[in-house]
Amino acid sequence: MIKFLDLHKVNDRFRNEFKAAFSKSLDASNYILGENVSKFESEFAQYCGTAYCIGTANGLDALTLILKGYIQIGKLKKGDKIIVPANTFIATILSVLHAELEPVLIEPNPYTYNLSIEHVEKALDENVKAIIMVHLYGQLADNESLMQLCKSNDLLLIEDAAQAHGAIASTENENFKSLKAGNLSHAAAFSFYPSKNLGALGDGGAVTTNDLELFEAVSLLRNYGSKEKYKNEIIGFNSRLDDLQAAFLSIKLKYLDLDNEKRRAIAKQYLEGISNPKLKLPSYDGSHNHVFYAFVMEVEDRGSFTKFLDEHKVGWLIHYPLAPHKQNAFRQFSHLKLPLTEQIQERVISLPISPVMTDEQLKTVIEVLNSY
Ligand SMILES: *Cc1c(COP(=O)(O)O)cnc(C)c1O
C-alpha cells in the first residue's frame, strides 16, 4: 500500500533531534511561552521576511486573531464584509464568523483554484473592508493583483498561508523583490497541523505581519489580553503556541526548503509522466510559487476512479469533499449559486506527495494512473 501520507516516516527523520529538544524542555520546565516559542517566532519571522511572528494554538485561531486584532485596533468593525474564497477549507470562513464579521464567498479561477480577481472586483462595495486570499494546495494566489486592488480600494489583504509555508512569489515587476508566503499581505496566518508542509507533532499556528500595532494586539489577544502576568489589558483568549511544539518546529524549519524542493520534483514527474486523458492535471508554471501541499487532479467519474486506486493500493484524499456553503453548519449560505466551486468539489482528487515518497512509489503511482 502506498500511503497518501506517511507521517511516521516524515517525522522519524528527526527522531534524535526531537528527543534532544524534549530532554532540554523537560530540564528547563518552562512549558508555557518559554524560550522555544520566542526562538521559533523570531526564526519564522526571519524565514518569511516579516518583522513579526506570533505563535498561536492553531491555524484557525491565527486567522481569527488577525481579524479580532484588526477590530481591536479599529481597522475593522463588527459586521464588516470580508471577501473569502468559496473553495477553501472551512477554517477560512469560520474565522470570519468567529470575529463577528460577514463572509462574502467568491468563486475561484478554475485553473489555479485560487481567488478570481474578476469575481472579487464584482463583489466589492462600500461594506467590504478586507480580502482573505488562500494559497490553496500550496500555490500562491494572485497576490500582486490583489494587493493592487486592496491599495486602490483601501482594503486590508490577509493571507491564509496554512498550505503554503515557503512558497515564493514570482514577479514580472523588477522593482518588486521576491517575497515569501506570509509577507504578501498585511497579515498572514499559518497552521502547523501535522500534515502541513511545516507540521508539528500536534496543533500549532502563527501570525506573521509587518504591522507593529497588529502585532501588539495579536500578542495580547492570544494570551488572556495580558502582557504582564495577572494584568489584563483587553478581553483575550488562550491561544498560545505550545513550547514543546515550537521546539519541534524550529528543528523542522531547517529542512522546509529541501522538503518543498522534493515536493516540486515529484509534482514535475507526475506532470511529465501522467498521460491519461481522463485526468485533468493541475496547472503549474514550474516556479517556486507552489509548494505542493497537495497534488490535485480532476476526474469526472471520481467514484470509479477512487475504487480503482483502492484496488491498486494507491492512497488518495479529497481536498475537500463538500464545499463550505453545502455544510450543515453553513445553512445560511446554502442558497448561494457557486457552480465552479461545486464542480471542483465533485471532481478533485489528491495524489500522494511528500518529501519521504520514494522513486519506486512515484513510478508505481504513475503506472497505475496511466492504466486507468
Ligand atoms: C489547515 C488549514 C487551516 C486551519 O489550520 P488548523 O491548524 O487546523 O486550525 C486553515 N486554512 C487552511 C487553508 C488550511 O489548510
GROMACS .gro file of N, CA, C and O and ligand atoms in nm, residues 56-63 87-93 134-137 160-165 189-196 202-206 293 319-320, ligand 1:
model
  179
   56THR      N    1   0.055   3.081   1.772
   56THR     CA    2  -0.081   3.063   1.822
   56THR      C    3  -0.109   2.913   1.837
   56THR      O    4  -0.028   2.831   1.796
   57ALA      N    5  -0.225   2.882   1.893
   57ALA     CA    6  -0.256   2.741   1.921
   57ALA      C    7  -0.281   2.659   1.795
   57ALA      O    8  -0.259   2.539   1.794
   58ASN      N    9  -0.328   2.723   1.689
   58ASN     CA   10  -0.359   2.652   1.564
   58ASN      C   11  -0.383   2.755   1.454
   58ASN      O   12  -0.380   2.876   1.479
   59GLY      N   13  -0.409   2.705   1.334
   59GLY     CA   14  -0.428   2.794   1.219
   59GLY      C   15  -0.559   2.871   1.222
   59GLY      O   16  -0.564   2.987   1.183
   60LEU      N   17  -0.666   2.805   1.266
   60LEU     CA   18  -0.795   2.874   1.275
   60LEU      C   19  -0.784   2.994   1.370
   60LEU      O   20  -0.830   3.104   1.340
   61ASP      N   21  -0.720   2.973   1.485
   61ASP     CA   22  -0.702   3.084   1.579
   61ASP      C   23  -0.615   3.194   1.519
   61ASP      O   24  -0.639   3.313   1.542
   62ALA      N   25  -0.513   3.156   1.444
   62ALA     CA   26  -0.425   3.258   1.383
   62ALA      C   27  -0.510   3.350   1.295
   62ALA      O   28  -0.499   3.473   1.302
   63LEU      N   29  -0.597   3.291   1.212
   63LEU     CA   30  -0.685   3.371   1.126
   63LEU      C   31  -0.781   3.457   1.209
   63LEU      O   32  -0.797   3.577   1.185
   87ASN      N   33  -1.413   2.827  -0.237
   87ASN     CA   34  -1.348   2.697  -0.249
   87ASN      C   35  -1.225   2.693  -0.159
   87ASN      O   36  -1.114   2.719  -0.202
   88THR      N   37  -1.249   2.665  -0.032
   88THR     CA   38  -1.139   2.663   0.065
   88THR      C   39  -1.171   2.565   0.175
   88THR      O   40  -1.283   2.512   0.181
   89PHE      N   41  -1.074   2.541   0.263
   89PHE     CA   42  -1.102   2.465   0.384
   89PHE      C   43  -1.188   2.553   0.475
   89PHE      O   44  -1.170   2.674   0.480
   90ILE      N   45  -1.278   2.490   0.545
   90ILE     CA   46  -1.381   2.563   0.619
   90ILE      C   47  -1.326   2.667   0.719
   90ILE      O   48  -1.391   2.767   0.750
   91ALA      N   49  -1.203   2.645   0.767
   91ALA     CA   50  -1.145   2.735   0.868
   91ALA      C   51  -1.140   2.880   0.822
   91ALA      O   52  -1.162   2.972   0.902
   92THR      N   53  -1.111   2.902   0.694
   92THR     CA   54  -1.100   3.040   0.642
   92THR      C   55  -1.230   3.116   0.671
   92THR      O   56  -1.228   3.230   0.719
   93ILE      N   57  -1.342   3.050   0.642
   93ILE     CA   58  -1.472   3.116   0.656
   93ILE      C   59  -1.515   3.121   0.803
   93ILE      O   60  -1.572   3.221   0.850
  134VAL      N   61  -0.645   3.275   0.002
  134VAL     CA   62  -0.593   3.145   0.046
  134VAL      C   63  -0.497   3.096  -0.062
  134VAL      O   64  -0.531   3.102  -0.180
  135HIS      N   65  -0.380   3.051  -0.024
  135HIS     CA   66  -0.288   2.992  -0.123
  135HIS      C   67  -0.322   2.843  -0.128
  135HIS      O   68  -0.253   2.760  -0.067
  136LEU      N   69  -0.428   2.811  -0.202
  136LEU     CA   70  -0.483   2.676  -0.193
  136LEU      C   71  -0.389   2.571  -0.254
  136LEU      O   72  -0.333   2.592  -0.360
  137TYR      N   73  -0.379   2.462  -0.186
  137TYR     CA   74  -0.295   2.346  -0.225
  137TYR      C   75  -0.145   2.380  -0.227
  137TYR      O   76  -0.064   2.301  -0.276
  160ASP      N   77  -0.433   3.349   0.408
  160ASP     CA   78  -0.441   3.219   0.473
  160ASP      C   79  -0.331   3.135   0.409
  160ASP      O   80  -0.348   3.081   0.300
  161ALA      N   81  -0.216   3.130   0.478
  161ALA     CA   82  -0.097   3.064   0.424
  161ALA      C   83  -0.079   2.925   0.485
  161ALA      O   84   0.032   2.871   0.486
  162ALA      N   85  -0.189   2.868   0.534
  162ALA     CA   86  -0.183   2.740   0.606
  162ALA      C   87  -0.130   2.625   0.520
  162ALA      O   88  -0.087   2.523   0.573
  163GLN      N   89  -0.133   2.643   0.386
  163GLN     CA   90  -0.085   2.536   0.298
  163GLN      C   91   0.037   2.578   0.219
  163GLN      O   92   0.078   2.507   0.127
  164ALA      N   93   0.096   2.693   0.253
  164ALA     CA   94   0.196   2.750   0.161
  164ALA      C   95   0.328   2.792   0.225
  164ALA      O   96   0.400   2.876   0.170
  165HIS      N   97   0.365   2.730   0.336
  165HIS     CA   98   0.492   2.765   0.402
  165HIS      C   99   0.607   2.756   0.302
  165HIS      O  100   0.633   2.651   0.245
  189ALA      N  101  -0.179   3.412   0.821
  189ALA     CA  102  -0.199   3.306   0.919
  189ALA      C  103  -0.140   3.176   0.866
  189ALA      O  104  -0.159   3.142   0.749
  190PHE      N  105  -0.069   3.106   0.953
  190PHE     CA  106  -0.014   2.974   0.921
  190PHE      C  107  -0.072   2.870   1.016
  190PHE      O  108  -0.106   2.901   1.131
  191SER      N  109  -0.079   2.746   0.966
  191SER     CA  110  -0.114   2.632   1.051
  191SER      C  111   0.006   2.537   1.052
  191SER      O  112   0.071   2.520   0.949
  192PHE      N  113   0.033   2.479   1.166
  192PHE     CA  114   0.136   2.375   1.175
  192PHE      C  115   0.075   2.240   1.208
  192PHE      O  116   0.137   2.155   1.271
  193TYR      N  117  -0.050   2.221   1.168
  193TYR     CA  118  -0.118   2.091   1.178
  193TYR      C  119  -0.023   1.986   1.119
  193TYR      O  120   0.049   2.015   1.023
  194PRO      N  121  -0.019   1.865   1.178
  194PRO     CA  122   0.087   1.770   1.139
  194PRO      C  123   0.104   1.743   0.990
  194PRO      O  124   0.216   1.719   0.945
  195SER      N  125  -0.003   1.748   0.912
  195SER     CA  126   0.011   1.716   0.769
  195SER      C  127   0.061   1.832   0.684
  195SER      O  128   0.090   1.814   0.566
  196LYS      N  129   0.071   1.950   0.743
  196LYS     CA  130   0.111   2.067   0.663
  196LYS      C  131   0.259   2.058   0.625
  196LYS      O  132   0.335   1.982   0.685
  202GLY      N  133   0.155   1.795   1.680
  202GLY     CA  134   0.029   1.830   1.746
  202GLY      C  135  -0.020   1.955   1.677
  202GLY      O  136   0.021   1.984   1.565
  203ASP      N  137  -0.105   2.031   1.746
  203ASP     CA  138  -0.155   2.155   1.686
  203ASP      C  139  -0.056   2.269   1.702
  203ASP      O  140   0.024   2.272   1.796
  204GLY      N  141  -0.065   2.365   1.611
  204GLY     CA  142   0.015   2.486   1.622
  204GLY      C  143  -0.023   2.581   1.510
  204GLY      O  144  -0.083   2.539   1.410
  205GLY      N  145   0.009   2.709   1.529
  205GLY     CA  146  -0.020   2.807   1.425
  205GLY      C  147   0.063   2.931   1.449
  205GLY      O  148   0.135   2.940   1.551
  206ALA      N  149   0.055   3.026   1.357
  206ALA     CA  150   0.129   3.152   1.374
  206ALA      C  151   0.068   3.261   1.288
  206ALA      O  152   0.005   3.234   1.185
  293TYR      N  153   0.150   2.144  -0.127
  293TYR     CA  154   0.088   2.081  -0.009
  293TYR      C  155   0.004   1.963  -0.058
  293TYR      O  156   0.002   1.856   0.002
  319HIS      N  157  -0.953   1.696  -0.121
  319HIS     CA  158  -0.948   1.830  -0.061
  319HIS      C  159  -1.039   1.922  -0.140
  319HIS      O  160  -0.997   1.980  -0.237
  320TYR      N  161  -1.169   1.933  -0.114
  320TYR     CA  162  -1.243   1.884   0.001
  320TYR      C  163  -1.372   1.824  -0.051
  320TYR      O  164  -1.427   1.875  -0.150
  373LIG     C1  165  -0.515   2.361   0.784
  373LIG     C2  166  -0.583   2.484   0.738
  373LIG     C3  167  -0.635   2.580   0.826
  373LIG     C4  168  -0.653   2.560   0.973
  373LIG     O1  169  -0.548   2.513   1.044
  373LIG     P1  170  -0.568   2.439   1.187
  373LIG     O2  171  -0.430   2.443   1.240
  373LIG     O3  172  -0.616   2.302   1.156
  373LIG     O4  173  -0.663   2.517   1.266
  373LIG     C5  174  -0.684   2.698   0.773
  373LIG     N1  175  -0.688   2.721   0.642
  373LIG     C6  176  -0.642   2.629   0.553
  373LIG     C7  177  -0.647   2.663   0.408
  373LIG     C8  178  -0.590   2.508   0.598
  373LIG     O5  179  -0.546   2.419   0.508
   0.00000   0.00000   0.00000
